[in-house]
């Protein structure tokens, strides 16, 4: 028997499949695009294909993310706050604070040692400080989203970027470029500005170690370094970080199907790096 989590985000849709021992057996990731229902179906099918399973092998599906009510095959919906917290604690059981930076919003979440959500704060009013802000910075500099983080890490003289608004930051970057400033110094400033905003959001909920960074932006090594620099401490990042919402949803699917509301944290089967 297997269990699925489908995380329909504003930018990407992720699916994760767990077996009854909560080991990850399949996952997928694709752009959400305009047809949210189709994205959910495709992500589910791709994860099934990766695992070599059929739809009837899945006992329970939990949808999460902004499009969680558009998962037509979902048995239940759980908020992304709960799912990211559950996914983060699955990989890093010592997690007390979660920073989730996705395509269009940023969340800070504080959890108790047993996984209860103690507080959360969310920036979803504008793109400032989210993946979209970094996507815009990459585009204006003629680089890919995968390139900007590593490039920023080569800077030895970061610029101070004053704008956190996506529209104005494009103008600010172009003005620095026209004055011949180095791409790495501009980008280090961009990453540092977002890290500053993220820290402010985390302080609203209180920052308890360990801090686990989730969401697509946690795949950017420049953001990880900028946050660690501002925080003055190491943070947890997993290679599965963009899937932790879907994995958390699949954890809820296991519990709901088994009728056990209490979280049973298990560690070990997932490939984990970067724990501190
Ligand atoms: P959603 O809010 O849809 O759940 P995600 O958590 O999937 O979004 O995050 C999407 C964002 O992650 C993109 O806007 C992009 O900025 C960033 N991102 C995705 N993949 C990478 C990568 N390989 N390197 C750096 N950044 C990435």
PDB file of C-alpha atoms and ligand atoms in Angstrom:
ATOM      1  CA  UNK A   1       0.000   0.000   0.000  1.00  0.00           C
ATOM      2  CA  UNK A   2       1.270   3.480  -0.913  1.00  0.00           C
ATOM      3  CA  UNK A   3       0.398   7.074  -0.066  1.00  0.00           C
ATOM      4  CA  UNK A   4       0.673  10.325  -2.018  1.00  0.00           C
ATOM      5  CA  UNK A   5       1.132  14.024  -1.372  1.00  0.00           C
ATOM      6  CA  UNK A   6       0.519  16.521  -4.171  1.00  0.00           C
ATOM      7  CA  UNK A   7       1.710  20.093  -3.566  1.00  0.00           C
ATOM      8  CA  UNK A   8       0.202  22.481  -6.115  1.00  0.00           C
ATOM      9  CA  UNK A   9       2.195  25.697  -5.739  1.00  0.00           C
ATOM     10  CA  UNK A  10       1.737  28.944  -7.624  1.00  0.00           C
ATOM     11  CA  UNK A  11       4.888  28.244  -9.646  1.00  0.00           C
ATOM     12  CA  UNK A  12       5.572  24.496  -9.495  1.00  0.00           C
ATOM     13  CA  UNK A  13       3.585  21.348  -8.711  1.00  0.00           C
ATOM     14  CA  UNK A  14       5.273  18.521  -6.826  1.00  0.00           C
ATOM     15  CA  UNK A  15       4.156  14.989  -5.986  1.00  0.00           C
ATOM     16  CA  UNK A  16       5.703  12.512  -3.538  1.00  0.00           C
ATOM     17  CA  UNK A  17       4.846   8.849  -2.954  1.00  0.00           C
ATOM     18  CA  UNK A  18       5.620   7.021   0.283  1.00  0.00           C
ATOM     19  CA  UNK A  19       5.349   3.331   1.069  1.00  0.00           C
ATOM     20  CA  UNK A  20       3.792   2.139   4.324  1.00  0.00           C
ATOM     21  CA  UNK A  21       7.167   2.496   6.081  1.00  0.00           C
ATOM     22  CA  UNK A  22       7.192   6.138   4.932  1.00  0.00           C
ATOM     23  CA  UNK A  23      10.118   5.638   2.587  1.00  0.00           C
ATOM     24  CA  UNK A  24      10.081   7.882  -0.477  1.00  0.00           C
ATOM     25  CA  UNK A  25       9.474   5.716  -3.570  1.00  0.00           C
ATOM     26  CA  UNK A  26       8.638   8.327  -6.219  1.00  0.00           C
ATOM     27  CA  UNK A  27       8.545  12.060  -6.795  1.00  0.00           C
ATOM     28  CA  UNK A  28       7.967  14.580  -9.555  1.00  0.00           C
ATOM     29  CA  UNK A  29       8.168  18.302 -10.243  1.00  0.00           C
ATOM     30  CA  UNK A  30       6.725  20.375 -13.076  1.00  0.00           C
ATOM     31  CA  UNK A  31       5.627  23.963 -13.728  1.00  0.00           C
ATOM     32  CA  UNK A  32       2.041  24.571 -12.538  1.00  0.00           C
ATOM     33  CA  UNK A  33       1.105  26.674 -15.577  1.00  0.00           C
ATOM     34  CA  UNK A  34      -2.429  27.859 -16.287  1.00  0.00           C
ATOM     35  CA  UNK A  35      -4.212  24.497 -15.915  1.00  0.00           C
ATOM     36  CA  UNK A  36      -3.877  23.693 -12.240  1.00  0.00           C
ATOM     37  CA  UNK A  37      -5.949  20.476 -12.335  1.00  0.00           C
ATOM     38  CA  UNK A  38      -3.857  19.103 -15.199  1.00  0.00           C
ATOM     39  CA  UNK A  39      -0.624  19.979 -13.387  1.00  0.00           C
ATOM     40  CA  UNK A  40      -1.825  18.025 -10.341  1.00  0.00           C
ATOM     41  CA  UNK A  41      -2.784  15.019 -12.483  1.00  0.00           C
ATOM     42  CA  UNK A  42       0.496  15.075 -14.423  1.00  0.00           C
ATOM     43  CA  UNK A  43       2.640  15.400 -11.295  1.00  0.00           C
ATOM     44  CA  UNK A  44       0.795  12.434  -9.731  1.00  0.00           C
ATOM     45  CA  UNK A  45       1.200  10.333 -12.877  1.00  0.00           C
ATOM     46  CA  UNK A  46       4.932  11.175 -13.221  1.00  0.00           C
ATOM     47  CA  UNK A  47       5.566  10.148  -9.613  1.00  0.00           C
ATOM     48  CA  UNK A  48       3.615   6.893 -10.194  1.00  0.00           C
ATOM     49  CA  UNK A  49       5.730   6.230 -13.312  1.00  0.00           C
ATOM     50  CA  UNK A  50       8.965   6.843 -11.382  1.00  0.00           C
ATOM     51  CA  UNK A  51       7.848   4.417  -8.669  1.00  0.00           C
ATOM     52  CA  UNK A  52       6.508   1.837 -11.161  1.00  0.00           C
ATOM     53  CA  UNK A  53       3.051   2.034  -9.537  1.00  0.00           C
ATOM     54  CA  UNK A  54      -0.529   2.374 -10.770  1.00  0.00           C
ATOM     55  CA  UNK A  55      -3.156   4.774  -9.421  1.00  0.00           C
ATOM     56  CA  UNK A  56      -5.021   1.889  -7.709  1.00  0.00           C
ATOM     57  CA  UNK A  57      -1.867   1.166  -5.642  1.00  0.00           C
ATOM     58  CA  UNK A  58      -2.354   4.481  -3.810  1.00  0.00           C
ATOM     59  CA  UNK A  59      -4.564   4.203  -0.735  1.00  0.00           C
ATOM     60  CA  UNK A  60      -4.799   7.865   0.179  1.00  0.00           C
ATOM     61  CA  UNK A  61      -3.885  11.209  -1.436  1.00  0.00           C
ATOM     62  CA  UNK A  62      -3.473  14.535   0.396  1.00  0.00           C
ATOM     63  CA  UNK A  63      -3.409  17.786  -1.574  1.00  0.00           C
ATOM     64  CA  UNK A  64      -1.562  20.864  -0.335  1.00  0.00           C
ATOM     65  CA  UNK A  65      -0.382  24.231  -1.672  1.00  0.00           C
ATOM     66  CA  UNK A  66      -2.472  27.070  -3.011  1.00  0.00           C
ATOM     67  CA  UNK A  67      -4.137  24.721  -5.520  1.00  0.00           C
ATOM     68  CA  UNK A  68      -4.885  21.952  -3.012  1.00  0.00           C
ATOM     69  CA  UNK A  69      -8.631  22.047  -3.740  1.00  0.00           C
ATOM     70  CA  UNK A  70      -7.849  21.447  -7.441  1.00  0.00           C
ATOM     71  CA  UNK A  71      -6.485  17.943  -6.835  1.00  0.00           C
ATOM     72  CA  UNK A  72      -9.575  16.050  -8.064  1.00  0.00           C
ATOM     73  CA  UNK A  73      -8.271  12.669  -6.869  1.00  0.00           C
ATOM     74  CA  UNK A  74      -7.334  13.999  -3.392  1.00  0.00           C
ATOM     75  CA  UNK A  75      -9.012  12.453  -0.336  1.00  0.00           C
ATOM     76  CA  UNK A  76      -8.154  15.415   1.901  1.00  0.00           C
ATOM     77  CA  UNK A  77      -6.467  18.811   1.894  1.00  0.00           C
ATOM     78  CA  UNK A  78      -3.920  20.083   4.418  1.00  0.00           C
ATOM     79  CA  UNK A  79      -2.390  23.590   4.439  1.00  0.00           C
ATOM     80  CA  UNK A  80       1.139  24.032   3.158  1.00  0.00           C
ATOM     81  CA  UNK A  81       2.124  25.426   6.578  1.00  0.00           C
ATOM     82  CA  UNK A  82       1.410  22.051   8.201  1.00  0.00           C
ATOM     83  CA  UNK A  83       2.858  20.074   5.284  1.00  0.00           C
ATOM     84  CA  UNK A  84       6.163  21.978   5.116  1.00  0.00           C
ATOM     85  CA  UNK A  85       6.532  21.637   8.870  1.00  0.00           C
ATOM     86  CA  UNK A  86       5.826  17.900   8.718  1.00  0.00           C
ATOM     87  CA  UNK A  87       8.146  17.403   5.725  1.00  0.00           C
ATOM     88  CA  UNK A  88      10.961  19.424   7.318  1.00  0.00           C
ATOM     89  CA  UNK A  89      10.711  17.461  10.580  1.00  0.00           C
ATOM     90  CA  UNK A  90      10.651  14.223   8.631  1.00  0.00           C
ATOM     91  CA  UNK A  91      14.106  14.958   7.221  1.00  0.00           C
ATOM     92  CA  UNK A  92      15.506  17.041  10.102  1.00  0.00           C
ATOM     93  CA  UNK A  93      13.720  15.946  13.310  1.00  0.00           C
ATOM     94  CA  UNK A  94      15.414  18.725  15.332  1.00  0.00           C
ATOM     95  CA  UNK A  95      13.676  21.416  13.238  1.00  0.00           C
ATOM     96  CA  UNK A  96      12.041  24.180  15.288  1.00  0.00           C
ATOM     97  CA  UNK A  97      11.883  26.974  12.703  1.00  0.00           C
ATOM     98  CA  UNK A  98      11.063  26.569   9.025  1.00  0.00           C
ATOM     99  CA  UNK A  99      11.737  29.122   6.320  1.00  0.00           C
ATOM    100  CA  UNK A 100       9.861  28.265   3.110  1.00  0.00           C
ATOM    101  CA  UNK A 101      10.618  30.476   0.113  1.00  0.00           C
ATOM    102  CA  UNK A 102       8.567  29.515  -2.919  1.00  0.00           C
ATOM    103  CA  UNK A 103       7.791  31.096  -6.253  1.00  0.00           C
ATOM    104  CA  UNK A 104       5.458  33.793  -4.985  1.00  0.00           C
ATOM    105  CA  UNK A 105       5.409  33.729  -1.210  1.00  0.00           C
ATOM    106  CA  UNK A 106       7.614  33.329   1.822  1.00  0.00           C
ATOM    107  CA  UNK A 107       6.610  31.697   5.106  1.00  0.00           C
ATOM    108  CA  UNK A 108       8.251  31.451   8.500  1.00  0.00           C
ATOM    109  CA  UNK A 109       6.898  28.707  10.773  1.00  0.00           C
ATOM    110  CA  UNK A 110       7.805  27.781  14.353  1.00  0.00           C
ATOM    111  CA  UNK A 111       7.058  24.283  15.606  1.00  0.00           C
ATOM    112  CA  UNK A 112       7.202  22.536  18.967  1.00  0.00           C
ATOM    113  CA  UNK A 113       9.426  19.470  19.480  1.00  0.00           C
ATOM    114  CA  UNK A 114       6.342  17.306  18.816  1.00  0.00           C
ATOM    115  CA  UNK A 115       5.598  19.074  15.528  1.00  0.00           C
ATOM    116  CA  UNK A 116       2.738  21.303  16.659  1.00  0.00           C
ATOM    117  CA  UNK A 117       2.569  24.630  14.764  1.00  0.00           C
ATOM    118  CA  UNK A 118       3.280  27.330  17.373  1.00  0.00           C
ATOM    119  CA  UNK A 119       3.269  30.351  15.061  1.00  0.00           C
ATOM    120  CA  UNK A 120       3.645  31.324  11.442  1.00  0.00           C
ATOM    121  CA  UNK A 121       4.023  34.438   9.374  1.00  0.00           C
ATOM    122  CA  UNK A 122       3.588  34.810   5.648  1.00  0.00           C
ATOM    123  CA  UNK A 123       4.486  37.313   2.960  1.00  0.00           C
ATOM    124  CA  UNK A 124       2.220  36.738  -0.014  1.00  0.00           C
ATOM    125  CA  UNK A 125       1.211  40.298  -0.777  1.00  0.00           C
ATOM    126  CA  UNK A 126       3.972  40.988  -3.294  1.00  0.00           C
ATOM    127  CA  UNK A 127       6.870  39.244  -5.010  1.00  0.00           C
ATOM    128  CA  UNK A 128       9.492  41.017  -2.886  1.00  0.00           C
ATOM    129  CA  UNK A 129      11.784  38.477  -1.316  1.00  0.00           C
ATOM    130  CA  UNK A 130      10.307  35.467  -3.144  1.00  0.00           C
ATOM    131  CA  UNK A 131      11.464  33.231  -5.994  1.00  0.00           C
ATOM    132  CA  UNK A 132       9.848  35.584  -8.476  1.00  0.00           C
ATOM    133  CA  UNK A 133      12.142  38.365  -7.316  1.00  0.00           C
ATOM    134  CA  UNK A 134      15.188  36.151  -7.975  1.00  0.00           C
ATOM    135  CA  UNK A 135      13.721  34.994 -11.318  1.00  0.00           C
ATOM    136  CA  UNK A 136      13.377  38.671 -12.335  1.00  0.00           C
ATOM    137  CA  UNK A 137      16.957  39.436 -11.236  1.00  0.00           C
ATOM    138  CA  UNK A 138      18.275  36.445 -13.228  1.00  0.00           C
ATOM    139  CA  UNK A 139      16.348  37.469 -16.357  1.00  0.00           C
ATOM    140  CA  UNK A 140      17.523  41.059 -16.260  1.00  0.00           C
ATOM    141  CA  UNK A 141      21.134  39.863 -15.927  1.00  0.00           C
ATOM    142  CA  UNK A 142      20.834  37.300 -18.747  1.00  0.00           C
ATOM    143  CA  UNK A 143      21.472  34.344 -16.398  1.00  0.00           C
ATOM    144  CA  UNK A 144      19.449  31.264 -15.432  1.00  0.00           C
ATOM    145  CA  UNK A 145      17.918  30.758 -11.986  1.00  0.00           C
ATOM    146  CA  UNK A 146      20.431  27.929 -11.416  1.00  0.00           C
ATOM    147  CA  UNK A 147      23.381  30.230 -12.218  1.00  0.00           C
ATOM    148  CA  UNK A 148      22.713  33.256 -10.049  1.00  0.00           C
ATOM    149  CA  UNK A 149      23.413  31.658  -6.658  1.00  0.00           C
ATOM    150  CA  UNK A 150      26.829  30.204  -7.555  1.00  0.00           C
ATOM    151  CA  UNK A 151      27.789  33.473  -9.324  1.00  0.00           C
ATOM    152  CA  UNK A 152      26.834  35.509  -6.237  1.00  0.00           C
ATOM    153  CA  UNK A 153      29.156  33.364  -4.113  1.00  0.00           C
ATOM    154  CA  UNK A 154      32.194  34.515  -6.117  1.00  0.00           C
ATOM    155  CA  UNK A 155      31.715  38.142  -5.010  1.00  0.00           C
ATOM    156  CA  UNK A 156      34.262  39.748  -2.742  1.00  0.00           C
ATOM    157  CA  UNK A 157      32.713  43.235  -2.784  1.00  0.00           C
ATOM    158  CA  UNK A 158      28.904  42.901  -2.499  1.00  0.00           C
ATOM    159  CA  UNK A 159      26.800  45.893  -3.476  1.00  0.00           C
ATOM    160  CA  UNK A 160      24.030  47.118  -1.230  1.00  0.00           C
ATOM    161  CA  UNK A 161      20.725  46.673  -3.030  1.00  0.00           C
ATOM    162  CA  UNK A 162      18.152  49.027  -1.599  1.00  0.00           C
ATOM    163  CA  UNK A 163      15.028  47.973  -3.507  1.00  0.00           C
ATOM    164  CA  UNK A 164      13.164  44.852  -2.551  1.00  0.00           C
ATOM    165  CA  UNK A 165      10.309  45.570  -4.961  1.00  0.00           C
ATOM    166  CA  UNK A 166      10.617  43.448  -8.110  1.00  0.00           C
ATOM    167  CA  UNK A 167       9.817  46.328 -10.475  1.00  0.00           C
ATOM    168  CA  UNK A 168      12.339  48.723  -8.953  1.00  0.00           C
ATOM    169  CA  UNK A 169      15.074  46.155  -8.419  1.00  0.00           C
ATOM    170  CA  UNK A 170      15.183  45.518 -12.169  1.00  0.00           C
ATOM    171  CA  UNK A 171      15.891  49.223 -12.715  1.00  0.00           C
ATOM    172  CA  UNK A 172      18.457  49.244  -9.911  1.00  0.00           C
ATOM    173  CA  UNK A 173      20.263  46.210 -11.358  1.00  0.00           C
ATOM    174  CA  UNK A 174      20.285  47.709 -14.856  1.00  0.00           C
ATOM    175  CA  UNK A 175      21.706  50.945 -13.513  1.00  0.00           C
ATOM    176  CA  UNK A 176      24.520  49.045 -11.702  1.00  0.00           C
ATOM    177  CA  UNK A 177      25.217  47.058 -14.881  1.00  0.00           C
ATOM    178  CA  UNK A 178      25.401  50.203 -17.008  1.00  0.00           C
ATOM    179  CA  UNK A 179      27.968  51.577 -14.553  1.00  0.00           C
ATOM    180  CA  UNK A 180      30.090  48.460 -15.106  1.00  0.00           C
ATOM    181  CA  UNK A 181      29.552  46.861 -11.693  1.00  0.00           C
ATOM    182  CA  UNK A 182      30.376  43.160 -11.581  1.00  0.00           C
ATOM    183  CA  UNK A 183      27.495  40.665 -11.944  1.00  0.00           C
ATOM    184  CA  UNK A 184      28.625  38.733  -8.853  1.00  0.00           C
ATOM    185  CA  UNK A 185      28.672  41.867  -6.669  1.00  0.00           C
ATOM    186  CA  UNK A 186      25.179  42.895  -7.811  1.00  0.00           C
ATOM    187  CA  UNK A 187      23.851  39.378  -7.254  1.00  0.00           C
ATOM    188  CA  UNK A 188      25.419  39.043  -3.818  1.00  0.00           C
ATOM    189  CA  UNK A 189      23.580  42.250  -2.913  1.00  0.00           C
ATOM    190  CA  UNK A 190      20.297  40.871  -4.298  1.00  0.00           C
ATOM    191  CA  UNK A 191      20.649  37.647  -2.286  1.00  0.00           C
ATOM    192  CA  UNK A 192      21.590  39.578   0.835  1.00  0.00           C
ATOM    193  CA  UNK A 193      18.526  41.849   0.476  1.00  0.00           C
ATOM    194  CA  UNK A 194      16.213  38.827   0.282  1.00  0.00           C
ATOM    195  CA  UNK A 195      17.992  37.187   3.215  1.00  0.00           C
ATOM    196  CA  UNK A 196      17.365  40.347   5.243  1.00  0.00           C
ATOM    197  CA  UNK A 197      13.641  40.206   4.480  1.00  0.00           C
ATOM    198  CA  UNK A 198      13.515  36.502   5.291  1.00  0.00           C
ATOM    199  CA  UNK A 199      15.188  37.076   8.659  1.00  0.00           C
ATOM    200  CA  UNK A 200      12.671  39.825   9.472  1.00  0.00           C
ATOM    201  CA  UNK A 201       9.816  37.396   8.739  1.00  0.00           C
ATOM    202  CA  UNK A 202      11.439  34.672  10.854  1.00  0.00           C
ATOM    203  CA  UNK A 203      11.951  37.065  13.767  1.00  0.00           C
ATOM    204  CA  UNK A 204       8.185  37.668  13.804  1.00  0.00           C
ATOM    205  CA  UNK A 205       7.617  34.044  14.790  1.00  0.00           C
ATOM    206  CA  UNK A 206      10.829  33.713  16.822  1.00  0.00           C
ATOM    207  CA  UNK A 207      13.923  31.897  15.613  1.00  0.00           C
ATOM    208  CA  UNK A 208      14.607  28.667  17.492  1.00  0.00           C
ATOM    209  CA  UNK A 209      17.393  26.387  16.258  1.00  0.00           C
ATOM    210  CA  UNK A 210      17.397  24.203  14.229  1.00  0.00           C
ATOM    211  CA  UNK A 211      16.305  26.234  11.221  1.00  0.00           C
ATOM    212  CA  UNK A 212      15.300  24.262   8.119  1.00  0.00           C
ATOM    213  CA  UNK A 213      15.065  25.994   4.740  1.00  0.00           C
ATOM    214  CA  UNK A 214      12.411  24.587   2.340  1.00  0.00           C
ATOM    215  CA  UNK A 215      10.857  25.526  -1.003  1.00  0.00           C
ATOM    216  CA  UNK A 216      12.416  25.971  -4.434  1.00  0.00           C
ATOM    217  CA  UNK A 217      14.585  28.913  -3.403  1.00  0.00           C
ATOM    218  CA  UNK A 218      16.417  26.721  -0.881  1.00  0.00           C
ATOM    219  CA  UNK A 219      18.024  25.038  -3.920  1.00  0.00           C
ATOM    220  CA  UNK A 220      19.923  28.278  -4.501  1.00  0.00           C
ATOM    221  CA  UNK A 221      23.299  28.005  -2.693  1.00  0.00           C
ATOM    222  CA  UNK A 222      23.669  31.789  -2.768  1.00  0.00           C
ATOM    223  CA  UNK A 223      20.463  32.147  -0.738  1.00  0.00           C
ATOM    224  CA  UNK A 224      21.547  29.481   1.747  1.00  0.00           C
ATOM    225  CA  UNK A 225      24.868  31.308   2.286  1.00  0.00           C
ATOM    226  CA  UNK A 226      23.209  34.751   2.527  1.00  0.00           C
ATOM    227  CA  UNK A 227      20.727  33.522   5.154  1.00  0.00           C
ATOM    228  CA  UNK A 228      23.447  31.752   7.155  1.00  0.00           C
ATOM    229  CA  UNK A 229      25.537  34.936   7.052  1.00  0.00           C
ATOM    230  CA  UNK A 230      22.672  37.119   8.345  1.00  0.00           C
ATOM    231  CA  UNK A 231      21.623  34.516  10.916  1.00  0.00           C
ATOM    232  CA  UNK A 232      25.187  33.819  12.062  1.00  0.00           C
ATOM    233  CA  UNK A 233      24.401  30.090  12.143  1.00  0.00           C
ATOM    234  CA  UNK A 234      24.153  27.081   9.838  1.00  0.00           C
ATOM    235  CA  UNK A 235      20.745  26.031   8.502  1.00  0.00           C
ATOM    236  CA  UNK A 236      19.427  22.643   7.368  1.00  0.00           C
ATOM    237  CA  UNK A 237      18.946  22.126   3.640  1.00  0.00           C
ATOM    238  CA  UNK A 238      18.034  18.823   2.014  1.00  0.00           C
ATOM    239  CA  UNK A 239      18.383  17.850  -1.650  1.00  0.00           C
ATOM    240  CA  UNK A 240      14.647  17.153  -1.332  1.00  0.00           C
ATOM    241  CA  UNK A 241      13.913  20.657  -0.021  1.00  0.00           C
ATOM    242  CA  UNK A 242      11.599  21.638  -2.891  1.00  0.00           C
ATOM    243  CA  UNK A 243       9.589  18.451  -2.268  1.00  0.00           C
ATOM    244  CA  UNK A 244       9.201  18.764   1.501  1.00  0.00           C
ATOM    245  CA  UNK A 245       5.638  20.145   1.236  1.00  0.00           C
ATOM    246  CA  UNK A 246       4.622  17.156  -0.931  1.00  0.00           C
ATOM    247  CA  UNK A 247       6.456  14.748   1.378  1.00  0.00           C
ATOM    248  CA  UNK A 248       4.705  16.316   4.391  1.00  0.00           C
ATOM    249  CA  UNK A 249       1.353  15.901   2.592  1.00  0.00           C
ATOM    250  CA  UNK A 250       2.168  12.232   1.920  1.00  0.00           C
ATOM    251  CA  UNK A 251       3.017  11.810   5.640  1.00  0.00           C
ATOM    252  CA  UNK A 252      -0.469  13.124   6.463  1.00  0.00           C
ATOM    253  CA  UNK A 253      -1.880  10.685   3.886  1.00  0.00           C
ATOM    254  CA  UNK A 254      -0.245   7.763   5.743  1.00  0.00           C
ATOM    255  CA  UNK A 255      -1.620   8.978   9.080  1.00  0.00           C
ATOM    256  CA  UNK A 256      -5.141   9.691   7.797  1.00  0.00           C
ATOM    257  CA  UNK A 257      -5.324   6.322   6.038  1.00  0.00           C
ATOM    258  CA  UNK A 258      -4.140   4.538   9.169  1.00  0.00           C
ATOM    259  CA  UNK A 259      -6.442   6.652  11.325  1.00  0.00           C
ATOM    260  CA  UNK A 260      -3.564   7.756  13.562  1.00  0.00           C
ATOM    261  CA  UNK A 261      -3.563  11.529  14.053  1.00  0.00           C
ATOM    262  CA  UNK A 262      -0.385  11.487  16.147  1.00  0.00           C
ATOM    263  CA  UNK A 263       2.795  12.114  14.160  1.00  0.00           C
ATOM    264  CA  UNK A 264       5.209   9.230  14.306  1.00  0.00           C
ATOM    265  CA  UNK A 265       8.519  10.823  13.270  1.00  0.00           C
ATOM    266  CA  UNK A 266      10.669   8.347  11.410  1.00  0.00           C
ATOM    267  CA  UNK A 267      14.081   9.152  10.042  1.00  0.00           C
ATOM    268  CA  UNK A 268      16.670   7.329   8.095  1.00  0.00           C
ATOM    269  CA  UNK A 269      15.224   6.245   4.771  1.00  0.00           C
ATOM    270  CA  UNK A 270      15.419   9.602   3.067  1.00  0.00           C
ATOM    271  CA  UNK A 271      18.722  10.797   1.675  1.00  0.00           C
ATOM    272  CA  UNK A 272      19.718  13.607   4.003  1.00  0.00           C
ATOM    273  CA  UNK A 273      22.625  16.014   3.842  1.00  0.00           C
ATOM    274  CA  UNK A 274      23.415  19.226   5.632  1.00  0.00           C
ATOM    275  CA  UNK A 275      21.957  18.468   9.041  1.00  0.00           C
ATOM    276  CA  UNK A 276      23.640  20.248  11.905  1.00  0.00           C
TER     277      UNK A 276
HETATM  278  P1  LIG B   1       5.795  27.182  -5.238  1.00  0.00           P
HETATM  279  O1  LIG B   1       5.510  28.455  -4.513  1.00  0.00           O
HETATM  280  O2  LIG B   1       5.093  27.063  -6.541  1.00  0.00           O
HETATM  281  O3  LIG B   1       5.645  25.953  -4.367  1.00  0.00           O
HETATM  282  P2  LIG B   1       8.624  26.439  -5.318  1.00  0.00           P
HETATM  283  O4  LIG B   1       8.764  26.189  -3.851  1.00  0.00           O
HETATM  284  O5  LIG B   1       8.680  25.265  -6.217  1.00  0.00           O
HETATM  285  O6  LIG B   1       7.327  27.300  -5.641  1.00  0.00           O
HETATM  286  O7  LIG B   1       9.763  27.492  -5.733  1.00  0.00           O
HETATM  287  C1  LIG B   1       9.882  27.990  -7.050  1.00  0.00           C
HETATM  288  C2  LIG B   1      11.064  28.944  -7.088  1.00  0.00           C
HETATM  289  O8  LIG B   1      12.253  28.227  -6.719  1.00  0.00           O
HETATM  290  C3  LIG B   1      11.353  29.510  -8.464  1.00  0.00           C
HETATM  291  O9  LIG B   1      10.671  30.738  -8.622  1.00  0.00           O
HETATM  292  C4  LIG B   1      12.858  29.701  -8.467  1.00  0.00           C
HETATM  293  O10 LIG B   1      13.184  31.022  -8.067  1.00  0.00           O
HETATM  294  C5  LIG B   1      13.376  28.765  -7.372  1.00  0.00           C
HETATM  295  N1  LIG B   1      14.148  27.621  -7.903  1.00  0.00           N
HETATM  296  C6  LIG B   1      13.646  26.470  -8.400  1.00  0.00           C
HETATM  297  N2  LIG B   1      14.626  25.632  -8.777  1.00  0.00           N
HETATM  298  C7  LIG B   1      15.789  26.255  -8.492  1.00  0.00           C
HETATM  299  C8  LIG B   1      17.184  25.904  -8.653  1.00  0.00           C
HETATM  300  N3  LIG B   1      17.573  24.749  -9.189  1.00  0.00           N
HETATM  301  N4  LIG B   1      18.100  26.814  -8.253  1.00  0.00           N
HETATM  302  C9  LIG B   1      17.716  27.972  -7.715  1.00  0.00           C
HETATM  303  N5  LIG B   1      16.449  28.360  -7.546  1.00  0.00           N
HETATM  304  C10 LIG B   1      15.485  27.518  -7.926  1.00  0.00           C
END
